[in-house]
Coordinates of C-alpha atoms and ligand atoms in Angstrom, one line a residue:
M1 CA 0.3 -0.4 0.1
K2 CA 1.5 3.8 -1.2
C3 CA 1.3 6.0 1.8
D4 CA 0.2 9.7 0.2
G5 CA 1.6 12.5 3.3
Q6 CA 2.7 12.3 5.9
A7 CA 3.2 7.5 6.2
L8 CA 1.9 5.6 9.0
P9 CA 5.1 3.3 9.8
R10 CA 4.5 0.2 7.5
S11 CA 5.3 -2.7 9.6
A12 CA 2.7 -0.6 12.0
M13 CA 0.1 -0.5 9.4
A14 CA 0.7 -4.2 8.2
V15 CA -0.5 -5.4 12.4
L16 CA -3.5 -2.8 11.9
L17 CA -4.5 -4.6 8.7
K18 CA -3.8 -7.9 8.9
P19 CA -7.5 -9.0 10.0
L20 CA -9.1 -6.9 7.7
L21 CA -7.3 -7.8 4.6
K22 CA -8.1 -11.3 4.5
P23 CA -9.4 -13.0 1.8
H24 CA -13.0 -14.0 3.9
P25 CA -12.7 -12.2 6.6
A26 CA -13.8 -13.7 9.2
P27 CA -16.5 -11.6 11.5
V28 CA -14.4 -8.4 12.1
E29 CA -15.1 -6.4 16.2
P30 CA -16.0 -2.9 14.5
S31 CA -13.6 -1.5 17.1
S32 CA -10.7 -3.3 14.7
Y33 CA -12.5 -0.9 12.6
A34 CA -12.5 2.2 15.0
A35 CA -8.3 2.0 16.0
V36 CA -7.7 1.7 12.5
F37 CA -9.6 4.7 11.1
Q38 CA -8.0 6.5 14.0
S39 CA -4.8 5.9 12.6
F40 CA -5.5 7.4 9.5
T41 CA -7.0 10.9 11.6
G42 CA -4.9 13.8 10.2
K43 CA -2.6 11.9 8.6
S44 CA -3.7 12.7 5.0
L45 CA -4.3 9.0 3.8
L46 CA -7.6 9.4 2.7
R47 CA -7.3 6.8 0.0
Q48 CA -6.5 4.6 2.3
G49 CA -9.4 5.6 5.0
K50 CA -12.1 5.1 2.0
Q51 CA -10.5 1.6 0.6
L52 CA -11.5 0.0 4.5
H53 CA -14.8 1.6 4.1
A54 CA -15.6 -0.1 0.9
R55 CA -14.5 -3.1 2.3
L56 CA -16.7 -2.3 5.9
V57 CA -19.5 -1.4 3.4
L58 CA -19.1 -4.8 1.2
G59 CA -19.1 -6.8 4.4
G60 CA -22.6 -5.5 5.3
L61 CA -21.4 -4.5 8.5
S62 CA -22.7 -0.2 9.0
P63 CA -20.7 1.7 11.5
A64 CA -21.9 2.3 15.2
A65 CA -21.3 5.4 16.9
F66 CA -18.2 5.1 18.0
L67 CA -17.1 3.5 14.8
A68 CA -18.7 6.0 12.9
A69 CA -17.3 9.4 15.2
K70 CA -14.1 7.3 14.3
M71 CA -14.8 7.3 10.3
V72 CA -15.9 11.3 10.4
A73 CA -12.4 13.0 12.0
M74 CA -10.3 10.8 9.7
Y75 CA -12.9 12.4 6.8
G76 CA -13.1 15.9 8.1
S77 CA -9.3 15.2 8.4
S78 CA -8.3 14.3 5.3
G79 CA -10.0 17.0 3.5
D80 CA -13.6 14.9 3.1
I81 CA -16.1 17.3 5.2
D82 CA -19.1 15.9 2.4
S83 CA -18.3 12.4 3.5
A84 CA -17.9 13.6 6.9
A85 CA -21.4 15.0 7.0
R86 CA -22.5 12.0 5.2
I87 CA -21.8 9.6 8.4
F88 CA -22.4 12.1 11.0
N89 CA -26.5 12.2 8.7
S90 CA -26.5 8.7 8.8
A91 CA -26.0 7.7 12.1
G92 CA -28.7 5.8 14.0
T93 CA -27.7 6.8 17.4
L94 CA -25.8 10.4 18.5
T95 CA -23.1 10.2 21.1
P96 CA -21.5 13.3 22.3
L97 CA -17.8 11.6 20.9
L98 CA -19.8 11.8 17.4
F99 CA -21.2 15.6 17.6
N100 CA -17.9 16.2 18.6
S101 CA -15.9 14.9 15.6
I102 CA -18.1 16.7 13.3
I103 CA -18.0 20.1 15.3
R104 CA -14.3 19.9 14.8
A105 CA -14.7 18.6 11.7
F106 CA -16.9 21.7 10.5
T107 CA -14.8 24.3 12.6
L108 CA -11.9 23.0 10.7
Y109 CA -13.5 23.9 7.3
K110 CA -14.2 27.3 9.1
Y111 CA -18.4 26.3 8.6
S112 CA -18.8 28.2 11.6
E113 CA -23.0 28.1 11.0
E114 CA -22.9 24.7 10.6
T115 CA -21.1 23.9 13.3
L116 CA -23.6 25.7 15.9
R117 CA -26.0 24.6 13.8
I118 CA -25.0 21.3 14.3
Y119 CA -23.9 22.8 18.6
S120 CA -27.6 23.7 19.4
R121 CA -29.2 20.2 18.2
M122 CA -26.6 18.7 20.7
H123 CA -27.6 21.2 23.3
S124 CA -31.1 20.0 22.8
L125 CA -30.6 16.1 23.1
N126 CA -29.4 16.8 26.1
F127 CA -26.2 16.2 25.4
R128 CA -23.1 18.1 27.6
A129 CA -21.0 19.8 25.6
D130 CA -17.3 19.4 27.3
Y131 CA -13.2 20.0 27.1
F132 CA -13.4 18.9 22.9
T133 CA -16.9 20.8 22.3
Y134 CA -16.5 24.1 23.6
P135 CA -12.9 25.0 22.4
F136 CA -14.2 24.3 18.6
V137 CA -17.9 25.5 19.4
L138 CA -16.4 29.2 20.9
K139 CA -14.0 29.4 17.5
S140 CA -17.2 29.2 15.5
M141 CA -18.8 32.2 17.8
A142 CA -15.4 34.3 16.9
D143 CA -15.2 34.0 13.8
L144 CA -19.6 35.3 13.7
S145 CA -18.3 37.4 16.1
F146 CA -21.5 35.6 18.2
L147 CA -21.0 37.1 20.8
S148 CA -24.3 36.2 23.0
S149 CA -23.9 32.5 22.0
G150 CA -20.4 33.5 23.2
K151 CA -21.6 34.5 26.2
S152 CA -24.0 31.6 27.1
A153 CA -21.3 29.2 26.0
H154 CA -19.7 31.1 29.2
A155 CA -22.2 30.2 30.9
L156 CA -22.8 26.8 30.6
S157 CA -18.7 25.6 30.8
M158 CA -19.2 27.8 33.8
K159 CA -21.3 25.4 35.4
D160 CA -19.7 22.3 34.6
G161 CA -15.9 24.2 35.8
L162 CA -14.6 23.7 32.3
N163 CA -13.8 27.5 32.2
S164 CA -10.8 27.1 33.9
D165 CA -9.2 24.6 31.7
I166 CA -6.4 26.1 30.0
Y167 CA -8.2 25.2 26.2
V168 CA -11.6 26.4 27.2
G169 CA -10.5 29.9 28.9
T170 CA -8.0 30.3 26.1
S171 CA -10.7 30.0 23.4
L172 CA -13.2 32.1 25.5
I173 CA -10.7 34.8 25.5
D174 CA -9.9 34.7 22.4
M175 CA -14.0 34.9 21.4
Y176 CA -14.3 38.0 23.3
V177 CA -11.7 39.9 21.5
K178 CA -13.1 39.3 18.8
C179 CA -16.1 40.1 20.0
G180 CA -15.3 42.9 20.7
E181 CA -15.3 42.5 24.5
L182 CA -11.8 42.8 26.1
A183 CA -12.4 43.9 29.9
E184 CA -14.5 39.9 29.5
A185 CA -11.3 38.8 28.0
H186 CA -8.8 40.3 30.5
K187 CA -11.4 38.6 33.2
V188 CA -11.4 35.1 32.0
F189 CA -7.6 35.7 31.6
D190 CA -7.1 36.7 35.2
E191 CA -9.2 34.0 36.1
M192 CA -7.9 30.8 35.0
P193 CA -5.2 28.9 37.2
L194 CA -3.4 27.9 34.4
K195 CA -2.7 29.8 31.1
D196 CA -0.2 28.8 28.4
I197 CA 1.5 30.4 25.8
S198 CA -1.9 30.8 23.6
S199 CA -4.1 32.3 26.4
W200 CA -1.4 35.6 27.0
N201 CA -1.5 35.2 23.1
A202 CA -4.9 36.0 22.9
L203 CA -5.1 38.7 25.2
I204 CA -2.5 40.3 23.4
S205 CA -4.0 40.4 20.1
G206 CA -6.5 41.4 21.9
N207 CA -5.1 44.6 23.0
M208 CA -3.8 45.7 20.0
R209 CA -6.5 45.0 18.3
D210 CA -7.9 47.6 19.9
G211 CA -4.8 49.2 20.1
I212 CA -4.1 49.4 23.9
V213 CA -0.5 49.2 23.2
G214 CA 0.5 49.7 26.1
V215 CA -1.1 46.8 27.8
A216 CA 0.2 44.4 25.2
R217 CA 3.3 45.6 25.9
K218 CA 2.9 44.8 30.0
L219 CA 1.9 41.5 29.2
F220 CA 4.0 40.6 26.1
D221 CA 6.9 41.8 29.4
E222 CA 5.6 39.6 31.5
M223 CA 5.0 36.6 29.5
P224 CA 6.6 33.6 31.4
W225 CA 7.8 32.2 28.9
R226 CA 7.0 33.5 24.7
N227 CA 6.7 31.9 21.9
I228 CA 7.2 33.0 17.3
V229 CA 3.7 33.5 17.8
S230 CA 4.1 35.9 21.0
W231 CA 6.5 38.0 19.2
T232 CA 5.2 38.1 15.5
S233 CA 1.9 39.5 17.3
M234 CA 4.0 42.4 18.9
I235 CA 5.2 43.4 15.6
S236 CA 2.0 43.9 13.8
G237 CA 0.5 45.2 16.3
Y238 CA 2.5 47.4 16.4
T239 CA 2.5 48.7 12.4
Q240 CA -1.3 48.0 12.8
N241 CA -1.7 50.8 15.1
G242 CA 1.6 53.3 13.9
F243 CA 4.3 52.8 15.8
A244 CA 7.3 51.5 13.0
G245 CA 9.7 52.1 15.7
D246 CA 8.6 50.1 17.7
A247 CA 8.3 47.1 15.7
L248 CA 11.3 46.9 14.3
Q249 CA 12.7 47.1 17.8
I250 CA 11.2 44.4 19.0
F251 CA 12.8 43.0 15.3
D252 CA 16.0 43.1 16.9
E253 CA 15.1 42.1 19.9
M254 CA 14.7 38.8 17.5
R255 CA 17.9 39.0 15.8
K256 CA 19.9 39.2 18.8
D257 CA 22.4 36.4 19.4
G258 CA 20.6 34.1 22.4
S259 CA 17.3 35.2 21.9
E260 CA 14.4 32.8 23.0
V261 CA 12.8 32.8 18.8
K262 CA 13.6 33.9 15.5
P263 CA 12.2 35.4 13.2
N264 CA 10.3 32.9 10.0
W265 CA 8.6 34.1 7.4
V266 CA 5.5 35.5 9.2
T267 CA 7.3 38.5 11.2
I268 CA 8.9 39.5 8.2
T269 CA 5.5 39.7 6.3
S270 CA 4.4 41.7 9.6
I271 CA 7.7 44.1 9.5
L272 CA 8.3 44.8 6.1
P273 CA 4.7 47.0 6.6
A274 CA 7.0 48.6 9.4
C275 CA 9.4 49.2 7.3
G276 CA 7.0 51.3 4.3
Q277 CA 4.8 53.2 7.2
S278 CA 8.3 54.7 8.3
A279 CA 9.6 55.1 4.6
A280 CA 13.0 53.5 6.0
L281 CA 14.4 52.3 2.5
D282 CA 17.4 51.2 4.0
R283 CA 15.9 48.5 7.1
G284 CA 13.4 47.4 4.3
R285 CA 16.5 46.4 2.0
E286 CA 18.4 44.9 5.2
I287 CA 15.7 43.3 6.0
H288 CA 15.5 42.0 2.4
C289 CA 18.8 40.2 2.2
F290 CA 17.8 38.8 6.1
A291 CA 14.7 37.3 4.2
R292 CA 17.3 35.8 1.3
E293 CA 19.7 34.7 3.7
K294 CA 17.4 32.3 5.4
G295 CA 15.2 31.1 2.4
F296 CA 11.3 33.1 3.6
D297 CA 12.0 34.8 0.3
S298 CA 10.5 32.4 -1.5
H299 CA 7.5 32.9 0.2
P300 CA 4.2 34.1 -1.8
S301 CA 3.3 36.7 1.4
V302 CA 6.4 37.6 1.8
Q303 CA 7.8 38.4 -2.3
T304 CA 4.0 40.6 -2.0
A305 CA 5.5 42.5 1.0
L306 CA 8.3 43.4 -0.9
V307 CA 6.7 44.8 -3.5
G308 CA 5.2 46.8 -1.2
M309 CA 7.7 48.3 1.5
Y310 CA 9.7 48.7 -2.1
A311 CA 6.2 51.3 -3.2
K312 CA 6.4 52.9 -0.5
C313 CA 9.6 53.7 0.7
G314 CA 10.3 55.6 -2.8
S315 CA 12.1 53.2 -4.4
L316 CA 9.9 52.4 -7.7
P317 CA 12.2 50.0 -9.9
E318 CA 12.8 47.9 -6.6
A319 CA 9.5 47.7 -6.1
R320 CA 8.6 46.4 -9.9
R321 CA 12.1 44.3 -9.7
C322 CA 11.0 42.5 -7.6
F323 CA 7.2 42.2 -8.6
D324 CA 8.6 40.9 -12.1
T325 CA 9.9 38.1 -9.9
L326 CA 7.6 37.5 -8.1
N327 CA 5.8 33.4 -8.3
P328 CA 3.0 33.1 -10.8
D329 CA 1.0 32.0 -7.2
A330 CA 2.0 35.2 -6.0
K331 CA 1.0 37.4 -8.0
N332 CA -2.6 38.1 -7.3
L333 CA -4.6 40.7 -6.9
V334 CA -3.1 41.9 -4.0
A335 CA 0.2 42.1 -5.7
W336 CA -1.7 44.0 -8.8
N337 CA -2.8 46.5 -7.0
T338 CA 0.0 47.1 -4.8
M339 CA 1.9 47.6 -8.2
I340 CA -0.5 49.9 -9.8
A341 CA -1.0 52.2 -5.7
A342 CA 3.3 52.5 -6.4
Y343 CA 2.8 54.3 -10.0
A344 CA -0.3 55.9 -9.3
S345 CA 2.0 57.5 -5.7
H346 CA 4.3 58.0 -7.2
G347 CA 2.8 60.1 -10.1
H348 CA 3.0 57.6 -12.9
G349 CA -0.8 57.8 -14.0
L350 CA 0.0 56.7 -17.9
D351 CA 2.5 53.2 -16.1
A352 CA -0.2 52.8 -13.9
A353 CA -3.1 52.1 -16.5
T354 CA -0.3 50.1 -19.0
M355 CA 0.0 48.2 -15.7
F356 CA -4.3 47.5 -14.7
E357 CA -4.3 46.6 -18.7
E358 CA -1.5 43.9 -18.0
M359 CA -3.3 43.3 -14.9
I360 CA -6.5 42.2 -17.4
K361 CA -5.0 40.3 -19.9
A362 CA -3.3 38.2 -17.1
G363 CA -7.3 37.3 -16.3
I364 CA -7.3 38.9 -12.9
R365 CA -10.3 40.5 -11.8
P366 CA -10.0 43.6 -10.7
D367 CA -11.7 44.9 -7.3
G368 CA -12.4 48.5 -5.9
I369 CA -8.8 48.4 -4.0
T370 CA -7.3 48.7 -7.8
F371 CA -10.0 51.5 -8.9
T372 CA -9.2 53.5 -6.3
A373 CA -5.4 53.3 -7.1
L374 CA -5.8 53.7 -10.4
L375 CA -8.1 57.3 -10.6
S376 CA -6.5 58.2 -8.5
G377 CA -2.9 58.0 -10.4
C378 CA -4.8 58.8 -13.5
S379 CA -5.8 62.2 -11.1
H380 CA -2.0 63.2 -9.7
S381 CA -0.7 62.8 -13.9
G382 CA -3.8 64.8 -14.9
L383 CA -5.3 62.2 -17.3
V384 CA -8.4 62.7 -17.0
D385 CA -9.9 62.1 -20.4
I386 CA -8.3 58.4 -19.6
G387 CA -9.8 58.5 -15.9
L388 CA -13.3 58.9 -16.7
R389 CA -13.6 56.4 -18.9
Y390 CA -12.3 53.8 -16.1
F391 CA -14.5 55.8 -14.1
D392 CA -17.5 54.3 -16.4
A393 CA -15.9 50.8 -16.7
M394 CA -15.5 50.2 -13.8
S395 CA -19.9 49.7 -12.9
S396 CA -21.0 48.8 -16.7
M397 CA -17.4 46.2 -17.8
Y398 CA -16.3 45.3 -14.5
L399 CA -19.8 45.2 -12.1
I400 CA -18.0 46.7 -9.0
E401 CA -19.8 49.5 -7.1
K402 CA -18.2 52.9 -6.9
S403 CA -17.8 54.0 -3.6
P404 CA -17.0 57.1 -2.0
E405 CA -13.9 57.0 -1.9
H406 CA -14.2 56.1 -6.2
Y407 CA -15.5 59.5 -6.5
A408 CA -13.9 61.3 -4.1
C409 CA -10.7 60.2 -7.0
V410 CA -13.0 61.7 -9.7
V411 CA -14.1 64.8 -8.1
D412 CA -9.9 65.2 -7.3
L413 CA -9.2 64.7 -11.4
L414 CA -11.2 67.2 -12.3
G415 CA -10.5 69.0 -9.8
R416 CA -7.3 69.6 -10.6
A417 CA -8.3 70.3 -14.0
G418 CA -10.4 73.5 -13.0
R419 CA -13.5 71.6 -13.5
L420 CA -14.3 72.5 -10.4
S421 CA -18.6 72.8 -11.3
E422 CA -18.3 69.7 -13.8
A423 CA -17.1 68.2 -10.0
Y424 CA -19.9 69.8 -7.8
E425 CA -22.4 68.5 -10.1
L426 CA -21.0 64.9 -10.0
I427 CA -21.2 65.2 -6.4
L428 CA -25.0 66.6 -6.4
R429 CA -25.5 63.1 -8.4
M430 CA -23.5 61.1 -6.2
P431 CA -26.7 58.1 -5.2
V432 CA -24.4 57.8 -1.9
L433 CA -24.0 60.5 0.7
A434 CA -20.8 62.6 0.3
G435 CA -18.7 61.7 3.0
A436 CA -15.5 64.1 3.9
G437 CA -12.7 62.6 1.7
V438 CA -15.3 63.9 -1.4
W439 CA -16.0 67.4 0.1
G440 CA -12.2 67.3 0.7
S441 CA -10.9 66.9 -2.5
L442 CA -13.6 69.6 -3.8
L443 CA -12.3 72.3 -1.3
A444 CA -8.1 71.2 -2.1
A445 CA -9.2 71.7 -5.7
S446 CA -11.3 75.1 -5.5
R447 CA -8.8 75.9 -3.3
S448 CA -5.7 75.7 -5.6
H449 CA -7.7 77.3 -8.8
R450 CA -8.3 79.8 -6.1
N451 CA -13.0 79.3 -6.3
L452 CA -14.1 81.0 -3.1
E453 CA -17.6 80.3 -4.0
I454 CA -17.2 76.6 -4.5
S455 CA -14.4 76.8 -2.1
E456 CA -17.1 77.6 0.5
L457 CA -20.0 75.2 -0.9
A458 CA -17.0 72.4 0.4
A459 CA -15.8 73.9 3.6
K460 CA -18.9 74.5 5.2
R461 CA -19.8 70.9 4.3
L462 CA -16.3 69.8 5.9
F463 CA -17.8 72.0 8.9
D464 CA -20.4 69.6 9.7
L465 CA -18.9 66.7 9.0
E466 CA -15.5 66.9 10.7
P467 CA -16.1 69.5 13.3
G468 CA -13.0 68.8 15.1
N469 CA -10.4 69.5 12.1
S470 CA -8.5 72.9 11.8
A471 CA -7.0 72.3 7.8
S472 CA -10.6 72.6 6.4
Y473 CA -10.7 76.2 8.4
A474 CA -7.3 76.9 7.7
V475 CA -7.5 76.6 3.9
L476 CA -11.4 79.3 3.8
S477 CA -10.4 81.8 6.8
N478 CA -6.8 82.2 3.9
M479 CA -8.7 82.5 1.5
Y480 CA -11.0 85.3 2.8
A481 CA -7.2 86.8 3.8
E482 CA -6.4 86.9 0.3
A483 CA -9.8 88.6 -0.7
G484 CA -9.4 91.0 1.6
M485 CA -12.8 89.9 3.9
W486 CA -11.7 90.2 7.0
D487 CA -15.1 90.1 8.5
E488 CA -15.8 86.5 7.1
V489 CA -12.1 86.2 8.5
D490 CA -13.1 86.6 11.9
K491 CA -16.2 85.2 11.8
L492 CA -14.9 81.8 10.9
R493 CA -12.2 81.8 14.0
D494 CA -15.2 82.8 16.1
R495 CA -16.6 79.7 15.2
Q496 CA -13.7 77.6 15.1
K497 CA -13.1 78.8 18.7
S498 CA -16.7 77.9 20.0
Q499 CA -16.1 74.1 18.0
N500 CA -13.0 74.3 20.2
V501 CA -11.0 72.9 16.9
K502 CA -7.8 71.3 17.3
K503 CA -4.3 71.9 15.0
N504 CA -3.3 68.9 13.6
P505 CA 0.3 68.6 14.4
G506 CA 2.8 68.9 10.7
C507 CA 5.0 66.0 11.8
S508 CA 8.0 64.7 9.4
W509 CA 10.3 62.0 9.2
I510 CA 13.8 61.1 8.1
E511 CA 15.6 58.1 8.4
L512 CA 19.7 58.4 8.5
D513 CA 21.4 55.2 9.0
G514 CA 19.1 53.6 10.1
K515 CA 17.8 55.7 12.8
V516 CA 14.2 58.2 11.9
H517 CA 14.4 61.3 13.4
F518 CA 11.2 63.1 14.1
F519 CA 10.1 66.8 14.0
L520 CA 7.3 68.7 14.4
A521 CA 6.4 71.5 12.9
G522 CA 7.8 75.4 15.2
D523 CA 10.6 72.5 17.2
A524 CA 12.9 74.0 19.0
S525 CA 16.1 72.6 16.4
T526 CA 19.9 72.6 16.8
D527 CA 22.0 76.2 16.0
K528 CA 23.1 74.7 13.0
I529 CA 19.4 74.2 11.1
N530 CA 18.0 77.3 12.3
A531 CA 20.9 78.9 10.5
F532 CA 20.7 76.9 7.2
L533 CA 17.2 77.9 7.9
E534 CA 17.3 81.6 9.0
G535 CA 19.8 82.3 5.5
L536 CA 16.8 80.3 3.2
P537 CA 14.5 82.5 2.2
E538 CA 17.2 85.7 0.9
K539 CA 19.2 82.9 -0.6
M540 CA 15.9 82.1 -2.7
K541 CA 14.7 85.3 -3.5
A542 CA 18.2 86.0 -5.0
S543 CA 17.9 82.6 -7.4
G544 CA 14.1 84.3 -8.2
Y545 CA 11.8 81.4 -5.9
A546 CA 9.6 83.6 -3.4
P547 CA 8.2 82.1 -0.2
D548 CA 4.7 81.4 -1.0
V549 CA 3.0 83.0 2.7
S550 CA -0.2 82.6 1.6
C551 CA 0.8 78.6 3.4
A552 CA 1.8 80.9 6.8
L553 CA -0.9 82.7 9.7
H554 CA -2.2 85.8 8.0
D555 CA -3.0 88.4 10.7
V556 CA 0.8 88.2 11.5
S557 CA 3.6 90.7 9.3
E558 CA 5.4 89.2 6.8
E559 CA 8.6 88.7 8.0
E560 CA 7.1 86.5 10.8
K561 CA 5.3 84.6 8.0
E562 CA 8.3 83.9 6.4
R563 CA 10.0 82.6 9.6
S564 CA 7.0 80.6 11.1
L565 CA 7.5 78.7 7.2
M566 CA 11.0 78.2 8.1
S567 CA 9.8 76.1 10.7
H568 CA 7.8 73.6 8.3
S569 CA 8.3 70.1 9.3
E570 CA 9.3 69.2 6.4
K571 CA 12.3 72.1 5.9
L572 CA 13.6 70.9 9.9
A573 CA 14.2 67.2 8.4
V574 CA 15.8 68.8 4.8
A575 CA 17.5 70.8 6.7
F576 CA 18.8 67.7 8.9
G577 CA 19.0 65.3 6.0
L578 CA 21.6 67.8 4.4
I579 CA 23.7 68.9 7.0
N580 CA 24.7 65.3 8.3
T581 CA 24.5 63.7 5.2
A582 CA 27.6 63.7 2.2
P583 CA 27.0 66.1 -0.7
G584 CA 25.4 64.0 -3.2
T585 CA 23.1 61.7 -1.2
A586 CA 19.2 61.4 -1.3
L587 CA 17.8 62.5 1.3
R588 CA 14.6 60.9 1.7
V589 CA 11.5 62.6 4.1
T590 CA 8.3 62.1 5.2
K591 CA 5.4 63.9 6.3
N592 CA 2.2 62.9 7.8
I593 CA 0.1 65.7 6.1
R594 CA 0.2 67.2 2.3
I595 CA 3.2 69.3 2.2
C596 CA 2.3 72.6 1.8
R597 CA 3.1 75.2 -0.9
D598 CA 5.8 77.0 0.6
C599 CA 7.2 73.7 1.3
H600 CA 7.3 72.7 -2.5
T601 CA 8.7 75.7 -3.9
A602 CA 11.5 75.7 -1.0
I603 CA 12.6 72.7 -1.5
K604 CA 12.9 72.8 -5.3
F605 CA 15.2 75.8 -4.9
I606 CA 16.7 73.2 -2.2
S607 CA 17.4 70.5 -4.7
K608 CA 19.5 72.6 -7.3
A609 CA 20.8 75.0 -5.3
Y610 CA 22.6 72.1 -3.4
D611 CA 22.5 69.5 -6.1
R612 CA 20.5 67.1 -4.2
E613 CA 17.6 64.2 -5.0
I614 CA 15.1 64.7 -2.3
V615 CA 11.8 62.5 -1.8
V616 CA 9.0 63.6 -0.2
R617 CA 6.4 60.9 0.7
D618 CA 3.4 63.2 2.1
V619 CA -0.1 61.8 2.5
N620 CA -1.1 61.9 -0.7
R621 CA 2.3 60.8 -3.2
F622 CA 5.2 61.1 -3.8
H623 CA 7.4 64.3 -4.8
F624 CA 10.8 63.4 -6.7
F625 CA 12.9 67.2 -5.9
K626 CA 15.4 67.1 -9.1
N627 CA 17.5 70.0 -9.7
G628 CA 15.1 72.5 -8.9
V629 CA 12.2 70.8 -10.4
C630 CA 9.5 67.9 -8.5
S631 CA 7.7 65.0 -10.5
C632 CA 4.2 66.1 -9.2
S633 CA 4.8 69.0 -11.9
D634 CA 3.0 71.3 -9.4
Y635 CA 0.1 69.5 -10.1
W636 CA -0.8 67.8 -6.8
Ligands
ZN1 ZN1 5.5 73.7 4.9
ZN2 ZN1 5.9 68.0 -6.3

């Protein structure tokens, strides 16, 4: 007999099968079959299991509950859930063991509803759930976010004293975490007399999920021992909550000599987005090398994550190189979307469109994310007609529902091209209510085309939609000031005060020698940076660059305006980079909000005057400054 997959030792199998495979079998005890089915379970021996099943049928034996349970387990573990269900349904007598077998099988296939249907049948027959029932039932409840079912399962398990069991307890924690009841999860955890790593891990990922990073860290530090899941949950949790620096630090600890657990491919897919987030290209490259050394780079998820990392770090050629060398099974929708978005955010709209056509040719069906990337690519490159055509095709050809995000892209597309009233009309025709994203696009566009009327319309909607956001107040206020409408400026300021609007502080960062340096707008910086920036306006003016004071507060003197502009975070980061690197080194700066017009002008000037390539990634896109011009052609 040839074995697929993980083989049972031949000798053991022979002993087990001997009495069953005689040409004229003497009547055999069904329990002999049970032992064989059990030995097949979990070992991918489906073919052998089926042969044995056939013999049983030929011998006229119909399995009793015990044997049926073993058969269900064998089929369930070997990928034949239909046969498992058939045996369960045709069993004459039902027992808790048989219920547990089928519940486990359905859970394995993530048939959560089916699992719970069977569980309630078990319940209605007055069978007690046990250690082997609850973990699977709770998992299904967690997957479906059935909190009230979860609570009653919790209560029942307590009645039988099972809630203190490690597996049941850990499943309860996981269920509460996934149903969003973190406090309950903590309670179960605290009440467990014995915990294992999974109990700690479940609670850590729950806290990370809810953004309670500090508690997650405390649990991690207090754990008596940790496994790869614990480490990797911390890394992905930090990354998802925007703490890229902490994620990288944990990753470094894992790689130290003598660390208890070493990174695996899952760790790599979790850490690469952290590099992307902080635009830490050098770290990303170094982690790529590490992955290659360890052979993790052949894993499809790692390959896709590499494409994303290079794209986010602003290295389009490396992103493309990784994309081109993807395994065929890694070239999935996610990978294509990542590459289309990469071209889009670098302002290569035509390349994004070409990529999209190639993807269609490769037989990959686009989704909503594809079109968001594609449309924003068209918008950033001024490809109005192409963009409108895709917007049309997405519902008529690809049957994808248009989301507010897609509308925001098209409003942006029309708005940038100065077609403001068309953009406004499109918003009015939207089948869904326009959100802040859509009105924000219109405001930005009407701001850059200095259309006060439409700016007012858009800003007023935004005041209602996002009462706490200072950005729309600032835009409208500056426009009023430019038009000399001081009464309106005052009214706006009063309104802003009464609404208690807070400013979103601008923050930029730059990576030097693997370390990320942060700068807040108005930060007290070093003398060297100050001296550099103070001399900048004069130098710029001498070369014909005028500071754009419309980006500063309007109610201060011109000189003060220039000074406040000089303390913008992106200028601080660029100056820091310039001072601390060798001539000719490219600088990469990331900013948490949109780059302002004045900084854009200043950095163009710096790129020429100091002969540096400077890449600024703002919240919308990449700007590549070189020799006095920017890749966005001042269109962003
Ligand atoms: Zn600025
Ligand atoms: Zn630019």
